XYZ file of C-alpha atoms in Angstrom:
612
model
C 37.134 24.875 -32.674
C 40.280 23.298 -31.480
C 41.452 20.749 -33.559
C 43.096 18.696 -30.643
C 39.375 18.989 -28.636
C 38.546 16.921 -31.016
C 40.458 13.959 -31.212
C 39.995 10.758 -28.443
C 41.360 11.414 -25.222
C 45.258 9.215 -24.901
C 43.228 7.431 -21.861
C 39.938 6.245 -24.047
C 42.439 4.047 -26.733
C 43.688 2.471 -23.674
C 42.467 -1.628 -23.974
C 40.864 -2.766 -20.809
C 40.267 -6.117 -19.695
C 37.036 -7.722 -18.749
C 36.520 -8.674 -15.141
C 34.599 -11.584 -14.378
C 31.635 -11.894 -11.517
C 32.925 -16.126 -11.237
C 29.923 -16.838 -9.072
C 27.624 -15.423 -11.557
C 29.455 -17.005 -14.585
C 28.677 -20.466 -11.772
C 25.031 -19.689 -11.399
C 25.205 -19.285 -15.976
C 26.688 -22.701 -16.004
C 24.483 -24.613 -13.605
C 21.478 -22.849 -14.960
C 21.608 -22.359 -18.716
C 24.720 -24.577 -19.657
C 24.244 -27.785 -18.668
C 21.751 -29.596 -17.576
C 22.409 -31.092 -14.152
C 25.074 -30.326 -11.564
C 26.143 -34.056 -12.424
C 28.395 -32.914 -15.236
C 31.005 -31.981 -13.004
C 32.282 -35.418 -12.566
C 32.442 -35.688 -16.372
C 34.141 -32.681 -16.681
C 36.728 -34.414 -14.233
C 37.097 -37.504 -16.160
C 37.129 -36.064 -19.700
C 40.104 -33.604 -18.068
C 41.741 -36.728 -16.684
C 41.602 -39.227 -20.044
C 42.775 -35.984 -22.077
C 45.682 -35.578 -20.045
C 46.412 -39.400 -20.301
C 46.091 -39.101 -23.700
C 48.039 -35.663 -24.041
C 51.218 -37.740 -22.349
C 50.665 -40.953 -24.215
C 50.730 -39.424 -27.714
C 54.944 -38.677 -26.250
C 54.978 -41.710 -23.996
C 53.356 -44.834 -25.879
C 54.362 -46.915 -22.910
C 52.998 -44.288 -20.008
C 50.652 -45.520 -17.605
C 46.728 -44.836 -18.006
C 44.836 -44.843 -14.673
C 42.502 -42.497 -13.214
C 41.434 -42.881 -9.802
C 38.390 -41.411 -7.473
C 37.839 -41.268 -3.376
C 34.711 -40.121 -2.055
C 35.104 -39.320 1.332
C 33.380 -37.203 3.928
C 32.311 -34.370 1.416
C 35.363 -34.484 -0.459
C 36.280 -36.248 -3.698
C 39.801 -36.526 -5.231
C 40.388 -37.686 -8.457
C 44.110 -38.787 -9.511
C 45.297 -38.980 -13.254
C 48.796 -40.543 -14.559
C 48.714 -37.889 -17.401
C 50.964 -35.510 -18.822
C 50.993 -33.155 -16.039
C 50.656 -29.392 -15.415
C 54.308 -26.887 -14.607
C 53.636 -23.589 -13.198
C 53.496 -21.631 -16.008
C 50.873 -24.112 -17.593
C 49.002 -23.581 -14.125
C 49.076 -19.636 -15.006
C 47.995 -19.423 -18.541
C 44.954 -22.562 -18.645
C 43.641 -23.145 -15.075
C 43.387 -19.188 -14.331
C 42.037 -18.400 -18.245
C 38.501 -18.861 -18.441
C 37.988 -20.058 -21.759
C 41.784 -20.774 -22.481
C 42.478 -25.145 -23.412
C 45.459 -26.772 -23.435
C 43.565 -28.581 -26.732
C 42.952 -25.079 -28.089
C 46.660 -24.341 -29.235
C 48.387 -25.317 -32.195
C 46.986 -27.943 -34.252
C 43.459 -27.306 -33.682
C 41.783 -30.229 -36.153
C 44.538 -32.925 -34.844
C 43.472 -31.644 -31.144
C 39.714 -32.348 -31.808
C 40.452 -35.875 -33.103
C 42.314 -36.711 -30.274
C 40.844 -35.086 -27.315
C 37.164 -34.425 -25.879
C 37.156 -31.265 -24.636
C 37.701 -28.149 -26.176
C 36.387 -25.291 -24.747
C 38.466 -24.407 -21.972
C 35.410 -24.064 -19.159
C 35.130 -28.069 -17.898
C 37.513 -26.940 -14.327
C 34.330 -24.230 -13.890
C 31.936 -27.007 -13.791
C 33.513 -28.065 -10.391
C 32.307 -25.073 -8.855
C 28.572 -26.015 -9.115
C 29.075 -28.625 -6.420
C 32.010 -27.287 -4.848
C 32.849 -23.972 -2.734
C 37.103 -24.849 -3.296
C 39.218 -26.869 -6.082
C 42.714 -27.902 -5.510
C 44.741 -28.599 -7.984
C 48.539 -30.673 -7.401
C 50.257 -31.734 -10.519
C 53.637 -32.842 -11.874
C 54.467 -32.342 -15.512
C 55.536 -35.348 -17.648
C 57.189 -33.055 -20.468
C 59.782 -31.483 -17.975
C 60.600 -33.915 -15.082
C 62.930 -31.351 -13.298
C 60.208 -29.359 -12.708
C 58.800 -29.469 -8.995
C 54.617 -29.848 -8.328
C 52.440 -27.384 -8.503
C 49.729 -26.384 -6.282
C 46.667 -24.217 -7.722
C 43.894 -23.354 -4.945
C 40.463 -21.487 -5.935
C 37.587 -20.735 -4.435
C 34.054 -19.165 -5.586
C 34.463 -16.073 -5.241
C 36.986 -16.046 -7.928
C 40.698 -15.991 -6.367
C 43.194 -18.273 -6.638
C 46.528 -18.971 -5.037
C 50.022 -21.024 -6.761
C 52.380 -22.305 -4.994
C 55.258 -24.765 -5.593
C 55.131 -27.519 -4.025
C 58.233 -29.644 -2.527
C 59.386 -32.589 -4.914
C 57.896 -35.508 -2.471
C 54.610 -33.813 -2.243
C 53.868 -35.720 -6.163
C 56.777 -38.303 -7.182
C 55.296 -39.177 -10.187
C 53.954 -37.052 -13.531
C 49.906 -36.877 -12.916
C 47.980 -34.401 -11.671
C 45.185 -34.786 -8.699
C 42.048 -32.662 -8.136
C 40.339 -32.229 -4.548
C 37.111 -30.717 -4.844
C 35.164 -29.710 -1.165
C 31.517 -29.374 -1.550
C 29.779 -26.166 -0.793
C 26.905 -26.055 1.097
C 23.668 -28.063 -0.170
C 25.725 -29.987 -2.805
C 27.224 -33.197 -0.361
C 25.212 -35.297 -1.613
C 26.760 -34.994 -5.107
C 30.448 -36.120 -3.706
C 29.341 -39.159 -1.646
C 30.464 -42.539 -2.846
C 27.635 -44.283 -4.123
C 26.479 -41.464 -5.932
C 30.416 -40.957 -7.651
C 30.536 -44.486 -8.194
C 27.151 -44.329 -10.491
C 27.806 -41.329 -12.016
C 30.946 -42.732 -13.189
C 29.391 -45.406 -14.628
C 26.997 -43.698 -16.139
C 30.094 -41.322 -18.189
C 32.832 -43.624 -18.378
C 31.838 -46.935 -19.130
C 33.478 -47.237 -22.719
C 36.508 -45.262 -21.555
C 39.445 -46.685 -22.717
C 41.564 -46.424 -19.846
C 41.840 -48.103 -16.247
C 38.853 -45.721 -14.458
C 38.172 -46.716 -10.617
C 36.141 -45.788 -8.029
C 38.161 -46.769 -4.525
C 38.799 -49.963 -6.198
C 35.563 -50.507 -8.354
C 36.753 -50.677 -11.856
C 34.383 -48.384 -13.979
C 34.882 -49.278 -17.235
C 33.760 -52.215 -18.899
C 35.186 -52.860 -22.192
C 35.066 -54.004 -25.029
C 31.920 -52.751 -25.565
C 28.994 -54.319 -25.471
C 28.162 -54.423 -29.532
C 31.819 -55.882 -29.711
C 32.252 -58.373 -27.610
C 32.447 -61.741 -28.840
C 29.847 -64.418 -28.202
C 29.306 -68.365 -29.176
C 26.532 -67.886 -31.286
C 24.226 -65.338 -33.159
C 21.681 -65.885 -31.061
C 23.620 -65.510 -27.192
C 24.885 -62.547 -28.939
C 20.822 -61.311 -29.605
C 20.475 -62.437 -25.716
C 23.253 -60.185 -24.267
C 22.196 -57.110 -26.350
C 18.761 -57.940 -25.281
C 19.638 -57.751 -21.963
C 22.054 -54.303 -22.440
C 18.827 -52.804 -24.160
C 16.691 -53.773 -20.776
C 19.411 -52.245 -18.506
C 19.936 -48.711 -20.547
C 16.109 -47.835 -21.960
C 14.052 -50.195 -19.826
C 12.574 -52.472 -23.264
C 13.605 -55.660 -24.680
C 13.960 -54.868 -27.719
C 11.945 -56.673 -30.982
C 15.048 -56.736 -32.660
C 18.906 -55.214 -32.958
C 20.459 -53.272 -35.652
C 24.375 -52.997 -35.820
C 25.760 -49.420 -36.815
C 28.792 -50.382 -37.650
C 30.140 -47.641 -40.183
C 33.662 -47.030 -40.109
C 33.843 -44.424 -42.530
C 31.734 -42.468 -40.602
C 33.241 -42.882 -37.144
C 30.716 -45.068 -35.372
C 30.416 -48.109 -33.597
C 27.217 -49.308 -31.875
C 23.824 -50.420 -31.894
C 20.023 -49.633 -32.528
C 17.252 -51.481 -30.359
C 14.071 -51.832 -32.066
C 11.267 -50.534 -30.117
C 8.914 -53.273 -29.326
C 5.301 -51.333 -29.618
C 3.940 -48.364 -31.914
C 5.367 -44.900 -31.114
C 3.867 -41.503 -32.872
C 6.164 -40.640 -35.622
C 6.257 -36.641 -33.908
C 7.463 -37.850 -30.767
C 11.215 -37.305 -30.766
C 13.674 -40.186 -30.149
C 16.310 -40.113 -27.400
C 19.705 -41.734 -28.485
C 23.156 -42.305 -26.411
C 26.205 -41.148 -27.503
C 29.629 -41.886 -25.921
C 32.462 -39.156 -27.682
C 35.658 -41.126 -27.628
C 34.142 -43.679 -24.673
C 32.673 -40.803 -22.831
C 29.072 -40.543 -22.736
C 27.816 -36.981 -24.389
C 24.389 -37.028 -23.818
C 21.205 -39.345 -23.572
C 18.866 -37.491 -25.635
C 20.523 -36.880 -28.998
C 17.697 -36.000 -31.016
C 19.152 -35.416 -34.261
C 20.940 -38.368 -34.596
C 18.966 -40.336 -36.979
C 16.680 -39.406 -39.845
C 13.134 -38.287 -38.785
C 11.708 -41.333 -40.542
C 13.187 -43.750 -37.539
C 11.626 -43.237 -34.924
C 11.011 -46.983 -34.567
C 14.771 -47.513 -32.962
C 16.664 -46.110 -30.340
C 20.386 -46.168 -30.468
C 23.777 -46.293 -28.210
C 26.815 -45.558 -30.401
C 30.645 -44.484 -29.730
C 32.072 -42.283 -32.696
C 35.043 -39.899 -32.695
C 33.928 -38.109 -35.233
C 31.283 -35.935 -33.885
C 31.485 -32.250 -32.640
C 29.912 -31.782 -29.249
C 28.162 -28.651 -28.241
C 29.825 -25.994 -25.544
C 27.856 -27.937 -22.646
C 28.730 -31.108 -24.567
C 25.663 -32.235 -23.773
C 24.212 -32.468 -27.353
C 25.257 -32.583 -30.675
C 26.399 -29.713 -32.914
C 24.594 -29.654 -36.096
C 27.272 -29.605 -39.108
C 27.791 -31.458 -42.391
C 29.390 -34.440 -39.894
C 26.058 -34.876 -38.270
C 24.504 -34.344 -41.603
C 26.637 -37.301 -43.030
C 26.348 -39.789 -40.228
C 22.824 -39.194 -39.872
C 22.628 -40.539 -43.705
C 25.428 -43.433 -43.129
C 23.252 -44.507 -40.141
C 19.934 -43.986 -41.929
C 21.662 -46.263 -44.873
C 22.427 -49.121 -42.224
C 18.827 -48.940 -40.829
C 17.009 -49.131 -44.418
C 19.933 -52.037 -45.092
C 18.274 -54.378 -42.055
C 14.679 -53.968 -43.244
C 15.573 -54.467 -47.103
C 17.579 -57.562 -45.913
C 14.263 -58.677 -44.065
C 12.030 -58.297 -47.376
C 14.673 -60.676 -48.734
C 15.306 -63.147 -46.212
C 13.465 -63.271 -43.282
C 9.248 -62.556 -44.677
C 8.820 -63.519 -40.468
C 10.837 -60.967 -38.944
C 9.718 -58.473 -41.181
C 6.225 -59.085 -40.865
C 6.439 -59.293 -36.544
C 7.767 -55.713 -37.377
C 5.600 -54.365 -39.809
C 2.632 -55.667 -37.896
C 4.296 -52.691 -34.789
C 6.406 -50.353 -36.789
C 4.673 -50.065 -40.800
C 3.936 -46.533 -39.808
C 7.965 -45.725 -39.666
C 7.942 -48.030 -42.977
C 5.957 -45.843 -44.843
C 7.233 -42.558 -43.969
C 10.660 -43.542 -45.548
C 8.920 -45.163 -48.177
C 7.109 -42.416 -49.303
C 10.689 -40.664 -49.886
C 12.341 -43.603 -51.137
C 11.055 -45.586 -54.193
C 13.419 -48.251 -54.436
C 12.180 -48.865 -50.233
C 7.949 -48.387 -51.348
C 9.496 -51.206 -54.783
C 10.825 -53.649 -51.601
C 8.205 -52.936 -49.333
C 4.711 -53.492 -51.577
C 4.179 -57.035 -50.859
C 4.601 -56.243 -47.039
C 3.126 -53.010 -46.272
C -0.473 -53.148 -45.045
C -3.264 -50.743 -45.882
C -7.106 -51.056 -45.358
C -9.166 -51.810 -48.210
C -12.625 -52.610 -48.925
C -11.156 -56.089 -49.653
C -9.372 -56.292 -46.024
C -6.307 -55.830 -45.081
C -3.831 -56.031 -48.153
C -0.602 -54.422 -49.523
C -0.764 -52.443 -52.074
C 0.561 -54.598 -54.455
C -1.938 -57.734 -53.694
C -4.808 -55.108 -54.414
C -3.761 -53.883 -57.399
C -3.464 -57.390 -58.593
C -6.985 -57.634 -57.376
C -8.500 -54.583 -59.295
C -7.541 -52.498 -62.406
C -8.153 -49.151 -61.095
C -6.920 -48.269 -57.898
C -9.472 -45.986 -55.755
C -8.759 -44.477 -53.046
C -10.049 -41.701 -50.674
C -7.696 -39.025 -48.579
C -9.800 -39.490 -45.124
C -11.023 -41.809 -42.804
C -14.890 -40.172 -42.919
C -14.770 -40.313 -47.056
C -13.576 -44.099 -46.820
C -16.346 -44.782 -44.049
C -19.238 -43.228 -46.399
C -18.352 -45.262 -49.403
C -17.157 -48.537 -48.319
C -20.470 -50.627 -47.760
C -21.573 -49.621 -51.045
C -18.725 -49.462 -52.764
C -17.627 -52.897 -51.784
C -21.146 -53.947 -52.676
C -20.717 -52.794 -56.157
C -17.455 -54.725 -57.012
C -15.516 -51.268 -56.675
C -12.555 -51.439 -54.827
C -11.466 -48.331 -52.321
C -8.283 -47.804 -50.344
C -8.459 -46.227 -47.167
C -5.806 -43.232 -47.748
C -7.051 -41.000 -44.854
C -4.405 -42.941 -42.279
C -1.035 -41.089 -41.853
C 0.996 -41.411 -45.027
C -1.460 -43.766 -46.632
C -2.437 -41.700 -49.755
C 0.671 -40.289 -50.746
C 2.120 -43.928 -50.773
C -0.902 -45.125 -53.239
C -0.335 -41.898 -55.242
C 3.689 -43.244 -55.797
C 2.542 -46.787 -56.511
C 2.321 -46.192 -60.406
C 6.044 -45.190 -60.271
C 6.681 -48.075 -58.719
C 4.360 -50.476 -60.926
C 4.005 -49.128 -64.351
C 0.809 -49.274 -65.537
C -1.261 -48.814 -62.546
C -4.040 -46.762 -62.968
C -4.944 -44.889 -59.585
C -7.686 -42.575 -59.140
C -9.042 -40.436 -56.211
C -13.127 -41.800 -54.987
C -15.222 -38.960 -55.243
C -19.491 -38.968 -54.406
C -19.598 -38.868 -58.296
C -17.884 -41.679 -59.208
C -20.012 -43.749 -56.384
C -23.145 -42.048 -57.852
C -21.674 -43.291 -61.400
C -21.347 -46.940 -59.807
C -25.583 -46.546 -58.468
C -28.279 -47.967 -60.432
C -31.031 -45.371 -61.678
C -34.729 -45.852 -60.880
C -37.018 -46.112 -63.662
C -38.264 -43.056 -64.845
C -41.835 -43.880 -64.537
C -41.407 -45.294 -60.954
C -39.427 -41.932 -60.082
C -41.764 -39.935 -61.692
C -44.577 -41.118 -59.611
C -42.486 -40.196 -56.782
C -41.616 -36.893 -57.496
C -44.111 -35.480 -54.995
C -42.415 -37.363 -52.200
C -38.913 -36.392 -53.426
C -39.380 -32.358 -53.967
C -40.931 -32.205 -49.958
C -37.432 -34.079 -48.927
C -35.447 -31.884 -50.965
C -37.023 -28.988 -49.564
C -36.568 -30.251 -46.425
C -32.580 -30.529 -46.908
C -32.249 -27.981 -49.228
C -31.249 -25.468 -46.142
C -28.406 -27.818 -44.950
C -26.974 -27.672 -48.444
C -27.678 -31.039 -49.272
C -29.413 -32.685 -52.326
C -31.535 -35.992 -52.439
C -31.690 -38.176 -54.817
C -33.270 -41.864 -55.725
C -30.840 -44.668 -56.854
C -31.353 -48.660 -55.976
C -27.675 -50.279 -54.993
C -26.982 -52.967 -52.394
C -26.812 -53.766 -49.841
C -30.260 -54.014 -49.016
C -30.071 -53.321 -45.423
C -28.725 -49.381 -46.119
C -31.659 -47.165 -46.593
C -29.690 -44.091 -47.295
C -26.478 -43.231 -48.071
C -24.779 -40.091 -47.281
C -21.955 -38.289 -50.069
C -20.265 -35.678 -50.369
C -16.388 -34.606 -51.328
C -14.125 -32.022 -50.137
C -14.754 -29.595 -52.483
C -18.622 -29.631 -51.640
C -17.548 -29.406 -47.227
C -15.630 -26.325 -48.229
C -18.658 -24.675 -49.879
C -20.840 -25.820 -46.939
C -18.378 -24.208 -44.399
C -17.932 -21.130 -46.697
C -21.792 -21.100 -46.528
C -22.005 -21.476 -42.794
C -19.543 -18.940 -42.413
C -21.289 -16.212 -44.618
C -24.415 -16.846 -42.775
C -22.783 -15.940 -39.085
C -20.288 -12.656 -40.578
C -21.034 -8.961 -40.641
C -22.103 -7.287 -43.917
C -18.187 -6.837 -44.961
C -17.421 -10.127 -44.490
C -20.516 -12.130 -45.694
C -19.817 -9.591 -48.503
C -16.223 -11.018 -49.442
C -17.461 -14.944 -48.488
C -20.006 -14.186 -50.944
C -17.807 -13.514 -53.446
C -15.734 -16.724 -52.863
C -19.136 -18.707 -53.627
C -18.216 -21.201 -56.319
C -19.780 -24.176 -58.275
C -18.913 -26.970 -56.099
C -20.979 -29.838 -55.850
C -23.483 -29.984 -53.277
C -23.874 -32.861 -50.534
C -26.284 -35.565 -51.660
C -28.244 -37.925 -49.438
C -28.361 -40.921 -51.728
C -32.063 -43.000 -50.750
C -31.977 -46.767 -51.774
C -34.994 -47.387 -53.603
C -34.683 -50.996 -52.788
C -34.800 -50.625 -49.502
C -38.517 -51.339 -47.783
C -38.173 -48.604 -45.342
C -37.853 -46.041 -48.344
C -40.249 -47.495 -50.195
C -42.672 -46.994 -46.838
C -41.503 -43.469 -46.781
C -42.025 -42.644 -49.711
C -45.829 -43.685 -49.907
C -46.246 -41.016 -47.468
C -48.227 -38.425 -48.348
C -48.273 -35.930 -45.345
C -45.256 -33.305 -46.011
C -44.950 -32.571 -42.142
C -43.945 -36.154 -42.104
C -42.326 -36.797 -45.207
C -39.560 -34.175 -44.073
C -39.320 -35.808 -40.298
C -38.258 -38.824 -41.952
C -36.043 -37.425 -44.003
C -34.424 -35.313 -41.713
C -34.207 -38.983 -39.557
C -32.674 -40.403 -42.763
C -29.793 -37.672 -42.997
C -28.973 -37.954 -39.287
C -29.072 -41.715 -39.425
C -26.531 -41.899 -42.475
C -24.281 -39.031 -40.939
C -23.975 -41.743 -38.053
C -23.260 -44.212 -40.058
C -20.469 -42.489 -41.730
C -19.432 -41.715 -38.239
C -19.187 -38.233 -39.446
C -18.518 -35.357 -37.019
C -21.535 -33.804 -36.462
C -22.179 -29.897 -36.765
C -24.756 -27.521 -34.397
C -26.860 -27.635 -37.254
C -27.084 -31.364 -37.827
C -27.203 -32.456 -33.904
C -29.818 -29.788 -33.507
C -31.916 -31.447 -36.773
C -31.437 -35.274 -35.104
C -32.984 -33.737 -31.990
C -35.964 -32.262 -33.587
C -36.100 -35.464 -36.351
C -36.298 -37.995 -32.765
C -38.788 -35.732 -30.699
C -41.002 -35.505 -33.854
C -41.325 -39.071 -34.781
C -41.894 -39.847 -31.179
C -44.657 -37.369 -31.878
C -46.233 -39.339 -34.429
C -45.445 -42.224 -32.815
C -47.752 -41.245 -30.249
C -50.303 -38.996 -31.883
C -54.368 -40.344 -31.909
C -56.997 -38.753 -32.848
C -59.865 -36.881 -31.166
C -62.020 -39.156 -29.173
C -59.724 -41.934 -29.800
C -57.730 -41.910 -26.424
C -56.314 -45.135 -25.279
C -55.109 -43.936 -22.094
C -59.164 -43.486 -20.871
C-alpha cells in the first residue's frame, strides 16, 4: 500500500469556519433563551449603562444619559458612552459571541459591567427586521462616526460617516420593527418596559422626557420616622407583588453585595410552592422569579434586592448557581433568622401575629437549627390533648412527652388518652414530630416517647376476671366476627363514658394488614413471597368500654347472628370516629352491619304482624 494514500489529504487539515443561519440563531433566542421578546429593550439599556460606564472608568467627569424615542414603529436609543471606531464596529458588533467586556481583565470586567456574553445586539432582532448602529468613540476623538447597518437575514454594511453626522462621543441605536412586533416599539409600552428594567439604574435614563429611574432606592431612602418608613415600603410591596406585607425585613449585607428588602407574606403559603424574588444586577432588573435566592425554609418572604455580586445566566434572566449564590443565600438566610430571633426577644406581639400565619416556615428551619427550635419553644404552637401549647409549656405540663407521627393515630387516642391524664402531641402535621423528637436536645432531661395502641391499652383499666369470664361467650362470637379483618377485641373499662368502643392499632400492625390484603388478591408467586414477609406484628384491636351501657346491652346478647351485627356496627362506628380512611372491606362491612340491624330492627314474629 502506498504510504502517502494513507496520510490526510493537504485540503482536510484546512480549518473552516462556521457559518451561521442568523434567523435561526433569532428564532433559538426568542424561543429557548429568553423568555419574552421584552428583553430586547434590556439588552439596549444594559449595552447603553456599560458603555457609560466603559467611558467613565477614563472620564470621571463624562456625562451619563441614555435617551429613548418611540415613534411610528421605530425606537432609537442614544447613550453618552465611550463610543464604538470602525475597527471596534468589525471585531464586536459583527462577532456573535465576541464582548467588548470579554477582553482583558475578565474578573475586573464582571464587577464592573452587566453583560458578558457578547449576544445582547441579537436580542434586537426578535422585534426588529433592521438595527442601525451610529457611534463616535470617546478613546480616539479624531476618529470620524461609524455607521453599522444589519438586517435578519444576516448581512451587514459599515460605513464612515461624516464628522457632523455625531459631534459628540456616544453611540445611538435605531431599531425598525419587523412585521407583527410594532406593538413592542410603541411608546407606552417602551416607557413601561423601561421602568420595569431600569428603575435602580444609576444613570439619567429617559423616555422622550420621562425620567425612568427613580433613585435612591426605595429600602434607602430616608424617612421621618420608623414607622412612615414601614408605610412607604408597605406601599412599594403593594405596587411590585400586589400584598401589603405583615411585616419588612432589611437585607442589608454588605459583605455579600446586597442591598434590599424582604416583604413578609401576609397569609399561609405551602412550604413546596416555590418563591419568586426580584433581582436588579448593578440597578438593572435580572429577573422576577429568582427561585434560588433564599434558603428553602423561607418561603414565608418575598424579596427585591440590588447586589453586584451575582453571576447572571446567558439569558440573564436567572441566577447562575455557584459558591456566590451559595454564600448569599446563607448571608440572607442569616438576616432573615436575625428578625425573627430579635422578635422572640423583643417584640412577643409581632412574633406571635406571625407565628399565628407563618409557624409552618418556623419550624422547618427549626428543625435544622437548634439554637432557632431553643428561641422558638415558648412560641411555636402544636396541638395537644391539652390545647394548643408550645412545646415547652407542655412539657412543663407532663413528664413524659407522647406523641404520635399522624393525624389518624392522634385522632384514635386523644379522647381517651386525655381522659386518662396522659398527655399526646399531635406529630402527624408537617414537621411536627421531628421537632418533638429534637426537644430533648434542646431541654435536657425531657423524656419523649412515641404513643403506640399498647401503651393506651397499658393506660385502660382491666375488667374483673369473674365479670369477663362470664362474658367470654359474648366476646369469642365478636372476635370471630373480626377475626377476618385482622382485628382483635378486647374488654377494658376507661372514660369517658360516652365512647363505647375504641378503635387501636399502630403502624407496624397497618403494614401487616396491607401485607395481608395484598397476599390475599396476588398470584401463587407472589402471595408466595408476601407470605414469606408475614411477621409478628401486633394485630388491630377494637377496644369495648365495659362501662359503657350500650356494651353492657350488647353483651347480654345471646343470639351470635346478632352479637356479630353489633360488633361489626361497633368497628365501623369507631373507624368513624377516628375519622379513619376507610377500606373496600370496611365500607362494605358498615353496609351489611346498617342493613342488618335495620333487619332486626324490624323483624316480628309469625302471626305477630303489626302492619295487619
Amino acid at each position: 500500500m502506498d504510504s502517502q494514500t494513507s496520510q490526510p489529504s493537504q485540503a482536510s487539515q484546512s480549518p473552516h469556519t462556521f457559518q451561521v443561519d442568523l434567523r435561526g440563531l433569532v428564532d433559538l433566542l426568542s424561543h429557548h433563551l429568553y423568555s419574552s421578546p421584552k428583553v430586547y429593550l434590556r439588552e439596549l439599556l444594559q449595552n447603553a449603562v456599560d458603555a457609560i460606564t466603559a467611558r467613565r472608568a477614563e472620564q470621571p467627569d463624562a456625562p451619563a444619559a441614555v435617551r429613548l424615542y418611540a415613534e411610528g414603529g421605530t425606537l432609537r436609543v442614544e447613550d453618552s458612552g465611550i463610543g464604538l471606531t470602525e475597527s471596534d464596529v468589525h471585531s464586536l458588533l459583527a462577532t456573535i459571541g465576541r464582548s467588548s467586556k470579554r477582553e482583558d481583565g475578565l474578573q475586573a470586567a464582571r464587577s464592573d459591567f452587566l453583560g458578558q456574553f457578547g449576544i445582547g445586539l441579537l436580542a434586537c432582532f426578535v422585534v426588529a427586521e433592521r438595527i442601525r448602529v451610529v457611534s463616535r468613540s470617546a478613546r480616539t476623538p479624531d476618529a470620524a462616526p461609524v455607521e453599522w447597518t444589519a438586517t435578519d437575514d444576516g448581512s451587514y454594511t459599515v460605513r464612515t460617516l461624516p464628522r457632523e453626522a455625531r459631534t459628540e462621543p456616544g453611540t445611538t441605536v435605531h431599531l425598525v420593527a419587523r412585521a407583527g412586533a410594532g406593538e413592542w416599539l410603541t411608546e407606552e409600552r417602551v416607557r413601561s418596559l423601561a421602568r420595569d428594567f431600569g428603575s435602580l439604574l444609576p444613570y439619567d435614563v429617559r423616555v422622550g422626557d420621562e425620567a425612568i429611574a427613580e433613585l435612591p432606592a426605595p429600602w434607602d431612602r430616608a424617612h421621618p420616622s420608623p414607622a412612615t418608613r414601614r408605610v412607604a415600603l408597605a406601599r412599594h410591596c403593594h405596587d411590585l407583588f400586589g400584598f401589603t406585607p405583615l411585616d419588612t425585613i432589611d437585607l442589608n449585607v454588605p459583605l455579600a453585595g446586597v442591598r434590599g428588602v424582604a416583604y413578609v407574606l401576609p397569609s399561609a403559603v405551602s412550604p413546596a410552592q416555590r418563591a419568586s424574588h426580584r433581582v436588579h444586577l448593578k440597578g438593572m432588573l435580572l429577573t422576577e422569579r429568582a427561585e434560588q435566592l433564599l434558603p428553602d425554609w423561607a418561603f414565608f418572604v418575598r424579596c427585591v434586592l440590588d447586589t453586584d455580586s451575582l453571576r447572571p445566566t446567558a439569558s440573564r434572566e436567572s441566577l447562575y448557581e455557584d459558591e456566590t449564590l451559595a454564600a448569599v443565600r446563607e448571608a440572607l438566610g442569616e438576616r432573615i433568622r436575625s428578625w425573627l430571633t430579635g422578635l422572640a426577644a423583643g417584640d412577643p406581639e409581632r412574633l406571635a401575629a406571625f407565628l399565628s400565619v407563618h409557624h409552618l416556615g418556623v419550624k422547618s428551619l427549626a428543625r435544622h437549627d437548634n439554637e432557632m427550635l431553643r428561641t422558638m419553644l415558648p412560641w411555636l404552637p402544636f396541638e395537644t390533648t391539652d390545647g394548643r401549647l408550645s412545646l415547652e409549656e407542655f412539657a412543663l405540663r407532663h413528664p413524659v412527652v407522647h406523641f404520635t407521627r399522624t393525624v389518624e393515630e392522634y385522632r384514635q387516642v386523644a379522647p381517651i388518652a386525655s381522659a386518662q391524664g396522659i398527655g399526646v402531641i399531635n406529630g402527624g402535621y408537617t414537621y411536627d414530630s421531628e421537632l418533638v423528637e429534637a426537644l430533648p436536645s434542646v431541654r435536657p432531661g425531657t423524656v419523649v416517647s412515641e404513643l403506640d395502641a399498647d401503651t393506651v391499652t397499658a393506660h385502660l383499666d382491666a375488667v374483673d376476671p369473674a365479670e369477663e369470664l362470664a362474658l367470654s361467650g359474648f366476646l369469642m362470637a365478636a372476635r370471630a366476627k373480626l377475626d377476618p379483618l385482622g382485628c382483635d377485641v378486647v374488654l377494658r373499662a376507661f372514660h369517658p363514658l360516652s365512647v363505647p368502643a375504641l378503635h387501636l392499632d399502630d403502624r407496624a400492625a397497618r403494614h401487616e394488614q396491607a401485607r395481608a390484603e395484598a397476599e390475599d388478591q396476588a398470584d401463587d408467586l407472589w402471595a408466595g413471597i408476601l407470605g414469606s414477609l408475614r411477621g409478628s406484628a401486633p394485630r388491630a384491636r377494637l377496644v369495648l368500654n365495659h362501662l359503657n351501657p350500650l356494651i353492657r346491652r350488647i353483651s347480654s346478647l345471646r343470639d351470635p347472628e346478632l352479637i356479630g351485627t353489633a360488633t361489626e356496627s361497633l368497628y365501623g362506628q369507631a373507624l368513624l370516629m377516628a375519622q379513619r380512611p376507610l377500606r373496600p372491606a370496611d365500607s362494605a362491612l358498615l353496609n351489611r352491619a346498617f342493613i342488618g340491624l335495620l333487619e332486626w330492627a324490624t323483624h316480628t314474629e309469625p302471626g305477630k304482624d303489626d302492619l295487619r
